[in-house]
Coordinates of C-alpha atoms in Angstrom, one line a residue:
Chain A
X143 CA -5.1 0.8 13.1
X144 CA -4.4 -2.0 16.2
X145 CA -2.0 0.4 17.6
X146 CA -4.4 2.9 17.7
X147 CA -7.4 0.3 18.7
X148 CA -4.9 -0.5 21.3
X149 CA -4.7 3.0 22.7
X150 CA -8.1 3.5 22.8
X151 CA -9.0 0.3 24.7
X152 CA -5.8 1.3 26.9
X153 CA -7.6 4.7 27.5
X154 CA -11.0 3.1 28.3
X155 CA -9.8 0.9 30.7
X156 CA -8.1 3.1 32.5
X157 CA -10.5 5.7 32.4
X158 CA -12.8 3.3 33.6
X159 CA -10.4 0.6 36.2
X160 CA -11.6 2.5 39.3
X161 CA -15.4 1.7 38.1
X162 CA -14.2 -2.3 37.6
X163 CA -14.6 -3.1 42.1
X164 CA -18.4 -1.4 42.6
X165 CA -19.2 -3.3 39.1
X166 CA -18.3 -6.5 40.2
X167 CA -20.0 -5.5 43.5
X168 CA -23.2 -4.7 41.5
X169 CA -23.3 -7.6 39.8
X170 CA -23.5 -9.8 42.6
X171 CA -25.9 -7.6 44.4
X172 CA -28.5 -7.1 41.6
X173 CA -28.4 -10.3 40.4
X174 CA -29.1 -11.6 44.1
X175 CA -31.9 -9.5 43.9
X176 CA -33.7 -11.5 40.9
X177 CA -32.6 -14.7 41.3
X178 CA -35.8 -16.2 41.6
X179 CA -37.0 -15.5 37.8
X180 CA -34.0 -16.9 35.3
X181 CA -35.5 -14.7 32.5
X182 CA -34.9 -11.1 35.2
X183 CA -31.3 -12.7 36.4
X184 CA -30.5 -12.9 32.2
X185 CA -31.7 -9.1 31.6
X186 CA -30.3 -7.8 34.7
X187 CA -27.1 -9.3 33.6
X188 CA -27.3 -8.0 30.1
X189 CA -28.1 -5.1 31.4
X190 CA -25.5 -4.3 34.0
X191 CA -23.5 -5.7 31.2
X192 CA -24.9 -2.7 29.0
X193 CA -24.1 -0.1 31.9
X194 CA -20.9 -0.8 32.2
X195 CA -19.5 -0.9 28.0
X196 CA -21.5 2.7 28.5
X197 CA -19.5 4.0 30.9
X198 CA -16.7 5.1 29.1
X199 CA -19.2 7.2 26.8
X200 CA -21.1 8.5 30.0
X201 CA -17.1 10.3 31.0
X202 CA -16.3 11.2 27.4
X203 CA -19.9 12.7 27.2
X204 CA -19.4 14.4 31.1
X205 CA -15.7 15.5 29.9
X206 CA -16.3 16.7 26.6
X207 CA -13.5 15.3 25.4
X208 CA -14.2 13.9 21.9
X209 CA -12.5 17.1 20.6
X210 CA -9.8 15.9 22.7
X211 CA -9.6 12.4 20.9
X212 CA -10.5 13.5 17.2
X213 CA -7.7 15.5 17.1
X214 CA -5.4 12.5 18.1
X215 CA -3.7 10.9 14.8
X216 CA -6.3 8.6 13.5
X217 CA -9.4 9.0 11.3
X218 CA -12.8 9.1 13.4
X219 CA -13.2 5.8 11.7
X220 CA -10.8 4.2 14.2
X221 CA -12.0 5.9 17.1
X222 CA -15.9 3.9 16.5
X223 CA -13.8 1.1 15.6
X224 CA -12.2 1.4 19.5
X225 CA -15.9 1.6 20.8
X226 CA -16.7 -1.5 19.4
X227 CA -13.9 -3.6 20.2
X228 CA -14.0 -1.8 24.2
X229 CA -17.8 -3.1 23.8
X230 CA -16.7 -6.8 22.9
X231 CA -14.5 -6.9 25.6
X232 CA -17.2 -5.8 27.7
X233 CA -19.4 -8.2 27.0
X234 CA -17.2 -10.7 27.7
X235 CA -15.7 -9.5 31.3
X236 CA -19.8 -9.2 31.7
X237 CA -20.3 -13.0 30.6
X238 CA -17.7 -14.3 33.3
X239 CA -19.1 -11.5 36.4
X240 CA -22.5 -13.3 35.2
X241 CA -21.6 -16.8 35.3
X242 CA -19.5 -16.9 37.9
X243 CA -22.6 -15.0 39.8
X244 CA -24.8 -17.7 38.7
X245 CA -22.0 -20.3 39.9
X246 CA -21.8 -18.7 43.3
X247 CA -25.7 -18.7 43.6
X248 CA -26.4 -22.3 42.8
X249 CA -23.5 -23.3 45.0
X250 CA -24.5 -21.3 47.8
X251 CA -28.6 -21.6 47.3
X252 CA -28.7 -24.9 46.1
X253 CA -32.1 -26.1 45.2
X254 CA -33.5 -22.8 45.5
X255 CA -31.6 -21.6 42.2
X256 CA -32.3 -24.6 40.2
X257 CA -33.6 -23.0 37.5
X258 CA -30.3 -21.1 37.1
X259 CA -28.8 -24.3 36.0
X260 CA -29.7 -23.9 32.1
X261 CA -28.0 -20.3 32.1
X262 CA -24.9 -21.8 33.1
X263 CA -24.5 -23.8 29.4
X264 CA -23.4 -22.8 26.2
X265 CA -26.9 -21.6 25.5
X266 CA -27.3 -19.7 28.3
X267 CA -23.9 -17.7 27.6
X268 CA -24.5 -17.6 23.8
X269 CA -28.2 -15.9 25.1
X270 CA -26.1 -13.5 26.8
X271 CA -23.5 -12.5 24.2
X272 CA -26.1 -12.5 21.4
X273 CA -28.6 -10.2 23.3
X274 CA -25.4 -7.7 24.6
X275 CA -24.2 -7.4 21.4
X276 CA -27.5 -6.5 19.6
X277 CA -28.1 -4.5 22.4
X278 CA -24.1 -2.3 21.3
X279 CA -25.2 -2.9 17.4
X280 CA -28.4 -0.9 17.9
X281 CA -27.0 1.8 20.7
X282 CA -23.8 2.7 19.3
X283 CA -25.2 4.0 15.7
X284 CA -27.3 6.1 18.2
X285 CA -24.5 6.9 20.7
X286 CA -22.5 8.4 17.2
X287 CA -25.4 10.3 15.9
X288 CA -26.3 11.9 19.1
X289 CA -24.2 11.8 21.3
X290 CA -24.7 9.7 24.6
X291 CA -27.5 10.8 27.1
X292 CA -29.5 12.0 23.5
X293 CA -28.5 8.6 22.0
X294 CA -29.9 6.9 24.9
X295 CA -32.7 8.6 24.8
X296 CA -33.5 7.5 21.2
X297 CA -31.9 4.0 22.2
X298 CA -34.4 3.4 25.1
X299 CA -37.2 5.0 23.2
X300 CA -36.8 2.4 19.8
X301 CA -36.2 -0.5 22.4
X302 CA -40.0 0.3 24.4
X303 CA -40.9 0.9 20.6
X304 CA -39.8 -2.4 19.3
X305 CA -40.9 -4.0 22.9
X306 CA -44.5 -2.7 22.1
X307 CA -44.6 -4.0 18.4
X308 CA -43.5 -7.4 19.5
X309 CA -46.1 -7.5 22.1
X310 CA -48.8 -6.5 19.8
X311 CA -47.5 -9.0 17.1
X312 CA -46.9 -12.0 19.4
X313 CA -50.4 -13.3 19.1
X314 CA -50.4 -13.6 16.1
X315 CA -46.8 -15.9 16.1
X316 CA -48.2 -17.8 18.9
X317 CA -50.4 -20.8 17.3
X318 CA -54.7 -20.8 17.8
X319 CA -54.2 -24.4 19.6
X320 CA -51.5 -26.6 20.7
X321 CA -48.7 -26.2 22.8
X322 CA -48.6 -22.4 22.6
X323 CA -50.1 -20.1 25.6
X324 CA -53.6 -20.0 23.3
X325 CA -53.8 -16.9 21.1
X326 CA -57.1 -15.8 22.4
X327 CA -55.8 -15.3 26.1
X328 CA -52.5 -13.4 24.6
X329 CA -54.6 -10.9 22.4
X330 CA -57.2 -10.2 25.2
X331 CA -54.7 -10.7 28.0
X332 CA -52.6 -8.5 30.7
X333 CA -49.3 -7.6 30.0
X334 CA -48.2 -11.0 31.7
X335 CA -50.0 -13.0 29.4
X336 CA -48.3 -11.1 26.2
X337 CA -44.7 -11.4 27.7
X338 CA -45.9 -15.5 28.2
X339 CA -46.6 -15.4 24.5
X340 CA -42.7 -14.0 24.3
X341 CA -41.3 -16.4 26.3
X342 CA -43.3 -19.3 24.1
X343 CA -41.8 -17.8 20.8
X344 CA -38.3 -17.4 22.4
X345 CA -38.6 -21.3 23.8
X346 CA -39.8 -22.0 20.3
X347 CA -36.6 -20.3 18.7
X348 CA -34.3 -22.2 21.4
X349 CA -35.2 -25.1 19.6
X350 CA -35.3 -24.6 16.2
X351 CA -32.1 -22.6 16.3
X352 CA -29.9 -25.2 17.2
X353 CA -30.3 -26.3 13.1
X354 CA -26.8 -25.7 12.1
X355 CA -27.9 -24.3 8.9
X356 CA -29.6 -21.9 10.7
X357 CA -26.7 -21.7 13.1
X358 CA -25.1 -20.7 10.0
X359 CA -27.4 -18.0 8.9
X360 CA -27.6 -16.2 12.6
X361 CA -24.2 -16.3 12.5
X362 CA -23.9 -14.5 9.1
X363 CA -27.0 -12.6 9.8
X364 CA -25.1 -11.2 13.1
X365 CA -21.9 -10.2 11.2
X366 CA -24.0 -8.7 8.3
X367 CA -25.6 -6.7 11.6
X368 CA -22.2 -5.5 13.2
X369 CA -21.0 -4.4 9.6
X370 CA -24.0 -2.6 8.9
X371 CA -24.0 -1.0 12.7
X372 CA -20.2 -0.5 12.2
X373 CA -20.9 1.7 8.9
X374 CA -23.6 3.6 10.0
X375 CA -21.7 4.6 13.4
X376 CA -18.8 5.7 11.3
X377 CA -21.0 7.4 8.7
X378 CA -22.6 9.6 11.7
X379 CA -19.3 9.9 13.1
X380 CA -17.9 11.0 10.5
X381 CA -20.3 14.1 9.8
X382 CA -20.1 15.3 13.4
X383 CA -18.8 18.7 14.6
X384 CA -17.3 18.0 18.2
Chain B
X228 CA 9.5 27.4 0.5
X229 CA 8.4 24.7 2.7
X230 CA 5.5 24.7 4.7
X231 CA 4.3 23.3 8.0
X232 CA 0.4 24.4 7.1
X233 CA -1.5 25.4 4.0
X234 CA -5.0 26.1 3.9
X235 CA -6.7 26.4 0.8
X236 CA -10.5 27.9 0.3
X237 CA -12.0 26.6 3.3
X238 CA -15.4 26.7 3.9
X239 CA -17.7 25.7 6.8
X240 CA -21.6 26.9 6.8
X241 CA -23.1 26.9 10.0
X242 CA -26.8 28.5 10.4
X243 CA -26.1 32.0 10.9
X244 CA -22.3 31.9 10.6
X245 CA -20.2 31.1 7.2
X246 CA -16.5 30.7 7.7
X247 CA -15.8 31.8 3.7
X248 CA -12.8 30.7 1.7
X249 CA -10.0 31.0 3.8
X250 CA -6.5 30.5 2.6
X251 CA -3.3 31.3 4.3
X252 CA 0.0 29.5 4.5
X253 CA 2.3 29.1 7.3
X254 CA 6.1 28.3 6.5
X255 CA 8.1 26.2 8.5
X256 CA 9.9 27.6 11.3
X257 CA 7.9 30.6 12.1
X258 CA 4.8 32.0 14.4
X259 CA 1.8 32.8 13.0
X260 CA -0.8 34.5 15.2
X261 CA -4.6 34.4 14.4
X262 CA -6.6 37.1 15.1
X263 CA -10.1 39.1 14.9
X264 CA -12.8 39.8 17.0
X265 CA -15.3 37.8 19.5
X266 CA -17.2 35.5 16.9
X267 CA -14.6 36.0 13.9
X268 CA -14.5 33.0 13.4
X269 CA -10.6 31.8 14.7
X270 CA -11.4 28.8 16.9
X271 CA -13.5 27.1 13.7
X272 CA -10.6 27.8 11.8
X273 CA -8.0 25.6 14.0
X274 CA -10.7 23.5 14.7
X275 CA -11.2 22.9 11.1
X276 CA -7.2 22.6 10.5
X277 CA -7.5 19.4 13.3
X278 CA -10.6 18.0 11.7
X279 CA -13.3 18.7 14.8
X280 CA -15.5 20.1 13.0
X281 CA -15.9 19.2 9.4
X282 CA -15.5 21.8 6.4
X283 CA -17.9 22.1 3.7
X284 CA -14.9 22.6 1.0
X285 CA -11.4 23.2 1.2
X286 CA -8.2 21.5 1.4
X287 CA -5.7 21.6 4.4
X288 CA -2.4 20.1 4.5
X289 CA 0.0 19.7 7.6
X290 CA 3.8 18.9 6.9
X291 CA 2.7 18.5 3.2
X292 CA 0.3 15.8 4.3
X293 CA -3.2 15.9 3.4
X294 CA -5.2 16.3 6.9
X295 CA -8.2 14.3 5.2
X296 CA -6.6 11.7 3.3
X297 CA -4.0 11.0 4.9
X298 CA -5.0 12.3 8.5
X299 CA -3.1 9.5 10.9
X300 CA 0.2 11.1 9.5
X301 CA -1.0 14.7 9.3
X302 CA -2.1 14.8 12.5
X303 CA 0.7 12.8 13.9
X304 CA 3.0 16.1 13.5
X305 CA 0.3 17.9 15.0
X306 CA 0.4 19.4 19.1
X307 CA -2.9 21.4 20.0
X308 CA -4.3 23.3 22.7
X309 CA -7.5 23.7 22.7
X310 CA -9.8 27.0 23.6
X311 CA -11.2 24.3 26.5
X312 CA -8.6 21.9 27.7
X313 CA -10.8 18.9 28.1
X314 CA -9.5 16.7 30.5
X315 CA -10.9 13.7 32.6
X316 CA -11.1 16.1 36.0
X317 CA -10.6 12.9 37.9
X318 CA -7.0 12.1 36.3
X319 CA -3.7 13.9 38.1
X320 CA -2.0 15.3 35.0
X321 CA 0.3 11.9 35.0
X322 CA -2.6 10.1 34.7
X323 CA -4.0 12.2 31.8
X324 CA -0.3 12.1 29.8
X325 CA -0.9 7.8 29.8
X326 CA -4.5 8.3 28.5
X327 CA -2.7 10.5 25.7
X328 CA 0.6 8.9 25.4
X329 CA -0.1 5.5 23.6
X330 CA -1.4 7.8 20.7
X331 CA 1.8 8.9 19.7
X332 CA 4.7 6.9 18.5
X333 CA 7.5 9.7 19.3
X334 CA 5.7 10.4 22.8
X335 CA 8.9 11.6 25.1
X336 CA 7.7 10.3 29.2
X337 CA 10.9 12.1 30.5
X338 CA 10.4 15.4 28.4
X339 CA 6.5 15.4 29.5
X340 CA 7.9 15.2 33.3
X341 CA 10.5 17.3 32.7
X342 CA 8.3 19.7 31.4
X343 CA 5.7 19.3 34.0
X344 CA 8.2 20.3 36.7
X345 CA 9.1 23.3 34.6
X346 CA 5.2 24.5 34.2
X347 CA 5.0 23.9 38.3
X348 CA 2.3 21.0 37.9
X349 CA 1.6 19.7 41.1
X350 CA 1.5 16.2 40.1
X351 CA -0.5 15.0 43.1
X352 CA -3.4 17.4 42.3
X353 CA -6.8 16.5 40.5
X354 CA -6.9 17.7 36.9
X355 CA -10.5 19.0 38.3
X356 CA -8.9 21.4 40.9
X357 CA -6.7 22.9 38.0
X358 CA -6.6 27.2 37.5
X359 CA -7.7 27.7 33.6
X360 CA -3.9 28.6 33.7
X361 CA -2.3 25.3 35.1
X362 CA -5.2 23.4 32.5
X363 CA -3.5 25.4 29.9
X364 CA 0.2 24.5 30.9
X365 CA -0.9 21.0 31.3
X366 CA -2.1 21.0 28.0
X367 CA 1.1 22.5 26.7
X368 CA 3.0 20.3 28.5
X369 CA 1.0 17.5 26.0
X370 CA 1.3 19.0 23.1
X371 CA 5.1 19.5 23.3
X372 CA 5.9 16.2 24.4
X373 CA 5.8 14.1 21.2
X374 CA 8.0 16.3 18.7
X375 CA 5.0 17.9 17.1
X376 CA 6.2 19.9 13.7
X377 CA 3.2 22.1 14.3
X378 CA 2.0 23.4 17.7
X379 CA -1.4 25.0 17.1
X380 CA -3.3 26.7 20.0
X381 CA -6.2 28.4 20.5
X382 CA -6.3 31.4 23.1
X383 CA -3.1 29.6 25.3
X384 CA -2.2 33.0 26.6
X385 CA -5.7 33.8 28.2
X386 CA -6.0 32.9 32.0
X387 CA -2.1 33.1 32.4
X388 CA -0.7 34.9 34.7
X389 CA 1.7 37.9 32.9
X390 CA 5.2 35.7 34.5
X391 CA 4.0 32.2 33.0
X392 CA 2.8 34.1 29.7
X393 CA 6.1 35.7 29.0
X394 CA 7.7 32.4 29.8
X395 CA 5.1 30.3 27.2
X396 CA 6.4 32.7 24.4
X397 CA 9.8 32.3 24.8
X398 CA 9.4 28.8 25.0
X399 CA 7.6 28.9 21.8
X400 CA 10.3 31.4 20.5
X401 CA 12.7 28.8 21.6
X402 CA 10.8 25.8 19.6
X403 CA 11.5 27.5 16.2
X404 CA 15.4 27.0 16.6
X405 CA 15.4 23.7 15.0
X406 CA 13.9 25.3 11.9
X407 CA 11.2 22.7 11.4
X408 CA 8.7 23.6 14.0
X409 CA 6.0 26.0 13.6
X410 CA 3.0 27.6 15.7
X411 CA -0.2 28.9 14.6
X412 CA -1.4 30.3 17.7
X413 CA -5.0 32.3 18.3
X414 CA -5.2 35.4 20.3
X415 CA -6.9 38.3 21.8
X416 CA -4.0 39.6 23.2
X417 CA -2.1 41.8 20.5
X418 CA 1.4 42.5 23.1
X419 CA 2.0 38.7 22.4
X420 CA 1.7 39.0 18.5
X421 CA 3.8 41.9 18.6
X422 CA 6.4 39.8 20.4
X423 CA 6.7 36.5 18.8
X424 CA 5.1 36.5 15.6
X425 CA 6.4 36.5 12.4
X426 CA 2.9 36.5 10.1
X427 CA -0.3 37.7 11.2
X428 CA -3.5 36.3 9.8
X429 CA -6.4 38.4 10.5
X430 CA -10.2 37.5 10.0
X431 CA -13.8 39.4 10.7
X432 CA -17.1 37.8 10.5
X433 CA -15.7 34.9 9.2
X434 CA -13.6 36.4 6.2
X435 CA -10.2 36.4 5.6
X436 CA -9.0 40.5 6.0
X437 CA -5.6 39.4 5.6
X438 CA -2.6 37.2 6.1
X439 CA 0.8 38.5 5.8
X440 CA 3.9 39.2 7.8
X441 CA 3.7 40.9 10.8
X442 CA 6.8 43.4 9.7
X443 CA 3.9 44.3 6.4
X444 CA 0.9 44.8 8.8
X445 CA 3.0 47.2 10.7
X446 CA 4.2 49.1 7.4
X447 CA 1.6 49.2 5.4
X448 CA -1.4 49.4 7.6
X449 CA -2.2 52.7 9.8
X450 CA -4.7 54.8 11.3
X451 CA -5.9 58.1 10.1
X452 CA -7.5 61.0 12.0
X453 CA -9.2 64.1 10.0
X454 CA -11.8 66.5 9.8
X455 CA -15.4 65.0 8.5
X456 CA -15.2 67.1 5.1
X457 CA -12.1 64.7 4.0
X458 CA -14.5 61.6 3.8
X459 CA -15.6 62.1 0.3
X460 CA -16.7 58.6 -1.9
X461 CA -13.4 58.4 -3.2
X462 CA -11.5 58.9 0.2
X463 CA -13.6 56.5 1.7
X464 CA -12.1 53.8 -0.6
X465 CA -9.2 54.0 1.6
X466 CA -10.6 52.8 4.5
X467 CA -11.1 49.7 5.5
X468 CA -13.1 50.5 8.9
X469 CA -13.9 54.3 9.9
X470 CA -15.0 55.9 13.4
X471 CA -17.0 59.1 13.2
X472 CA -16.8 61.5 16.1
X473 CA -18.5 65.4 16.2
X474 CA -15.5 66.8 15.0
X475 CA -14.0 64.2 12.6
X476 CA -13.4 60.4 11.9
X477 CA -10.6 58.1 13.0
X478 CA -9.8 55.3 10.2
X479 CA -7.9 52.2 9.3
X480 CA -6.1 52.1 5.9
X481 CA -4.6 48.7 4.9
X482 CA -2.4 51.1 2.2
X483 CA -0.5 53.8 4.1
X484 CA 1.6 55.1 1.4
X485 CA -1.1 55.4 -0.8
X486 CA -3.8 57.1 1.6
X487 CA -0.6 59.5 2.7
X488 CA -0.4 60.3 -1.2
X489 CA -3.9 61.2 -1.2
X490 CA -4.7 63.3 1.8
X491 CA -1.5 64.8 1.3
X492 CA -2.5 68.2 2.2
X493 CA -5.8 67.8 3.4
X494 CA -5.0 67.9 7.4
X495 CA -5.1 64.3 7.5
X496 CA -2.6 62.9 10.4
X497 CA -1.8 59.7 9.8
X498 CA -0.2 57.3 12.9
X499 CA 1.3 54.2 13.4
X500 CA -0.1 51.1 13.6
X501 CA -0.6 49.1 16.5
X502 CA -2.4 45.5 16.6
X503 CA -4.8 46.7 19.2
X504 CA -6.3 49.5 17.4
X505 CA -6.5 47.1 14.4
X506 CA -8.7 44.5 16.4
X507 CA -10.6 47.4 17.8
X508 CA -11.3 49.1 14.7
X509 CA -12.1 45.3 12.9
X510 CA -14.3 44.5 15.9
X511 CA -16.3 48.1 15.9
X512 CA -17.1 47.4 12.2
X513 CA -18.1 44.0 13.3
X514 CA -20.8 45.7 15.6
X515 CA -22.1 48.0 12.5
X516 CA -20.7 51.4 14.0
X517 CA -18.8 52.2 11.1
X518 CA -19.7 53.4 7.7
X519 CA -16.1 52.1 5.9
X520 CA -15.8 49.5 3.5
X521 CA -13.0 46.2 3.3

């Protein structure tokens, strides 16, 4: 099974190594582009993040060559398993392009990039893992089922889905009075004052999460998450004619 | 007798196409070729044998290893070619071996260069700018290069040029000397069959017709020519596909000795075999244009 994950993170990285230059490119250009907002400079890293961990599915999908690779020795099992791992690894060259972006910036900009400071913490990088790991836990299930531009399709649909929900439901999380944005102005608000409302629940969660028992139970809760998103991948996988 | 591949009852249900209880075995050290019409049903079968697609029932086994349970080793003594070589087009075919290469533990670098230069691969060339043909080498190439006990291939010969295709069969003639490697190959082209293989399996709208050695195909199967007034209901039994014309029929009898028995006398000419005419009879009954029975 490692000698096998091994192969297939060999195989994505060097399917992907003349993709690695433009991506470190990209990451400093977009991110200039919105570093005035911390929240956008945190989603355009996450995403960028995202965009790369997909490549190597965008060339299997372009390449057709998952008939190619489930007829390699190995179950299909190990093959999701390689995703997975490739996507960790991901995340993690994503997490040092984005810091070290961030590092540049404040360096460079100074006082203009301020606000960038908090991202550079272990909050700010444990934001980043956490949200670009959810983001592979709920995509690759997709990505198995459907294969990649279809599984992006469903992907991005569920994630303007679930965006919509929380939109409509954060008045109601947001307290009538107190330090909250007021839940009268949310519910009868623009667009900007629902995605204020987010940002107070988020702000809200920033503190209480720092509990360790809670620590604790996000922790487990993620793990029970990658298991579950590791089974059904496999299970879809698994039932696939290539 | 030991076997590089047995396939027992398989089964695979698509909407509109059911590839029905196929069994067939394929000893070690021999060819088998795989043959029927457009849409018979051959490239699901290998397919199926490598675990692509998934069967609805059936069993498979590959060196005596089952190719579900215990897949890693099954398919470990496994080299394919597929119908569709699918390659990353942006890879030069050295660059496409190390994508492969880490997959196999008995993968031999200076056999896969070796045979590269044999096959002609230019190895500063694109996989993308690749004829079907050199695709098809390349892929050869791959599949040869890690000791594979099995070679299957779907459809290798088609797109090579008539030099490189005599070539690819002797080389696959030549695999068998060791006495454990075997090759279940898929063709339209019958002149191959007739030189390398050593079993024929033959299927039709996603049936089994038949699998059995070539040498038995060539004996016991023939084609008869007649006037119209011989097809009666019992002579028609004989026939497992028939062609009428305005002045007769021309048939295909899986039983030669038998059918010769019965027409004896009748004006019946009965002639040999040849695997053409038995794909083109199995294909015209495939399109409805006969009246026989199988």
């Amino acid at each position: 099974m490692i000698a096998l994950m091994t192969a297939l993170l060999k195989k994505d990285l060097r399917m992907t190594r003349v993709f690695w230059v433009p991506a470190c490119f990209s990451f400093g250009a977009f991110l200039l582009v919105f570093f005035e907002n911390s929240w956008a400079f945190l989603a355009c890293g996450i995403c960028l993040t995202f965009v790369l961990a997909a490549v190597p599915m965008a060339i299997d999908d372009r390449y057709r060559t998952d008939p190619l690779f489930s007829g390699l020795p190995g179950r299909r099992a190990s093959l999701v398993v390689g995703r997975y791992v490739f996507w960790g690894f991901v995340v993690l060259v994503g997490l040092a392009l984005f810091l070290a972006a961030a590092a540049v910036l404040i360096l460079v900009l100074k006082s203009k990039t301020a606000h960038l400071a908090p991202l550079l913490s272990a909050k700010g990088a444990l934001a980043f893992i956490g949200s670009s790991i959810l983001a592979g836990l709920a995509f690759l299930p997709s990505y198995f089922r459907f294969g990649f531009w279809k599984g992006l399709g469903v992907f991005a649909i569920g994630g303007l889905g679930l965006a919509v929900i929380i939109s409509f439901l954060s008045p109601f999380l947001v307290p009538a009075s107190g330090g909250g944005p007021g839940r009268a102005a949310i519910a009868s608000g623009p667009l900007a004052a629902r995605i204020a409302a987010f940002r107070w629940i988020v702000g809200q969660a920033d503190h209480i999460l720092w509990n360790p028992l809670l620590v604790i139970l996000t922790a487990v809760g993620i793990v029970i998450l990658v298991l579950a998103s590791f089974r059904l991948s496999v299970a879809f996988y698994d039932n696939r004619d290539l | 007798m030991e076997y590089a591949l047995e396939v027992q009852n398989l089964r695979k249900e698509y909407p509109g196409f059911t590839l029905n209880d196929i069994s067939f075995a394929l000893p070690r050290g021999y060819i088998m070729g795989l043959i029927g019409p457009n849409g018979a049903g051959k490239t699901t079968i290998i397919k199926l044998i490598l675990n692509i697609v998934r069967r609805n029932s059936g069993e498979v086994r590959i060196c005596g290893f089952n190719s579900l349970a215990e897949e890693a080793e099954a398919k470990a003594r496994v080299g394919f070619v597929l119908d569709e070589p699918p390659f990353y087009g942006y890879l030069k075919a050295l660059g496409m071996a190390s994508v492969i290469a880490p997959f196999y533990k008995n993968w031999d670098r200076d056999l896969f260069h070796r045979l590269c230069r044999e096959f002609d691969l230019p190895p500063r060339k694109r996989v993308s700018a690749f004829s079907r043909g050199m695709a098809m080498k390349l892929a050869l190439a791959m599949a040869l290069s890690h000791g594979a006990e099995l070679i299957l291939m779907d459809e290798p010969t088609s797109g090579l040029d008539p030099v490189f295709r005599r070539e690819l069969l002797e080389r696959l003639s030549s695999l068998l000397q060791d006495g454990r490697t075997s090759v279940l190959f898929s063709t339209h082209i019958t002149s191959d069959l007739e030189r390398v293989a050593d079993y024929i399996t033959c299927v039709r709208d996603g049936e089994l017709v038949f699998s059995t050695t070539r040498d038995e195909v060539l004996e016991s199967w023939a084609i008869v020519k007649g006037g119209a007034e011989i097809l009666t209901g019992v002579t028609r039994d004989l026939f497992k596909a028939i062609i009428r014309g305005p002045y007769g029929f021309t048939a295909l009898t899986a039983d030669k000795e038998e059918t010769r028995r019965r027409l004896a006398g009748r004006g019946a000419v009965i002639e040999r075999l040849k695997l053409d005419d038995l794909i083109f009879f199995l294909g015209q009954k495939n399109k409805g244009t006969t009246g026989g029975r199988t």
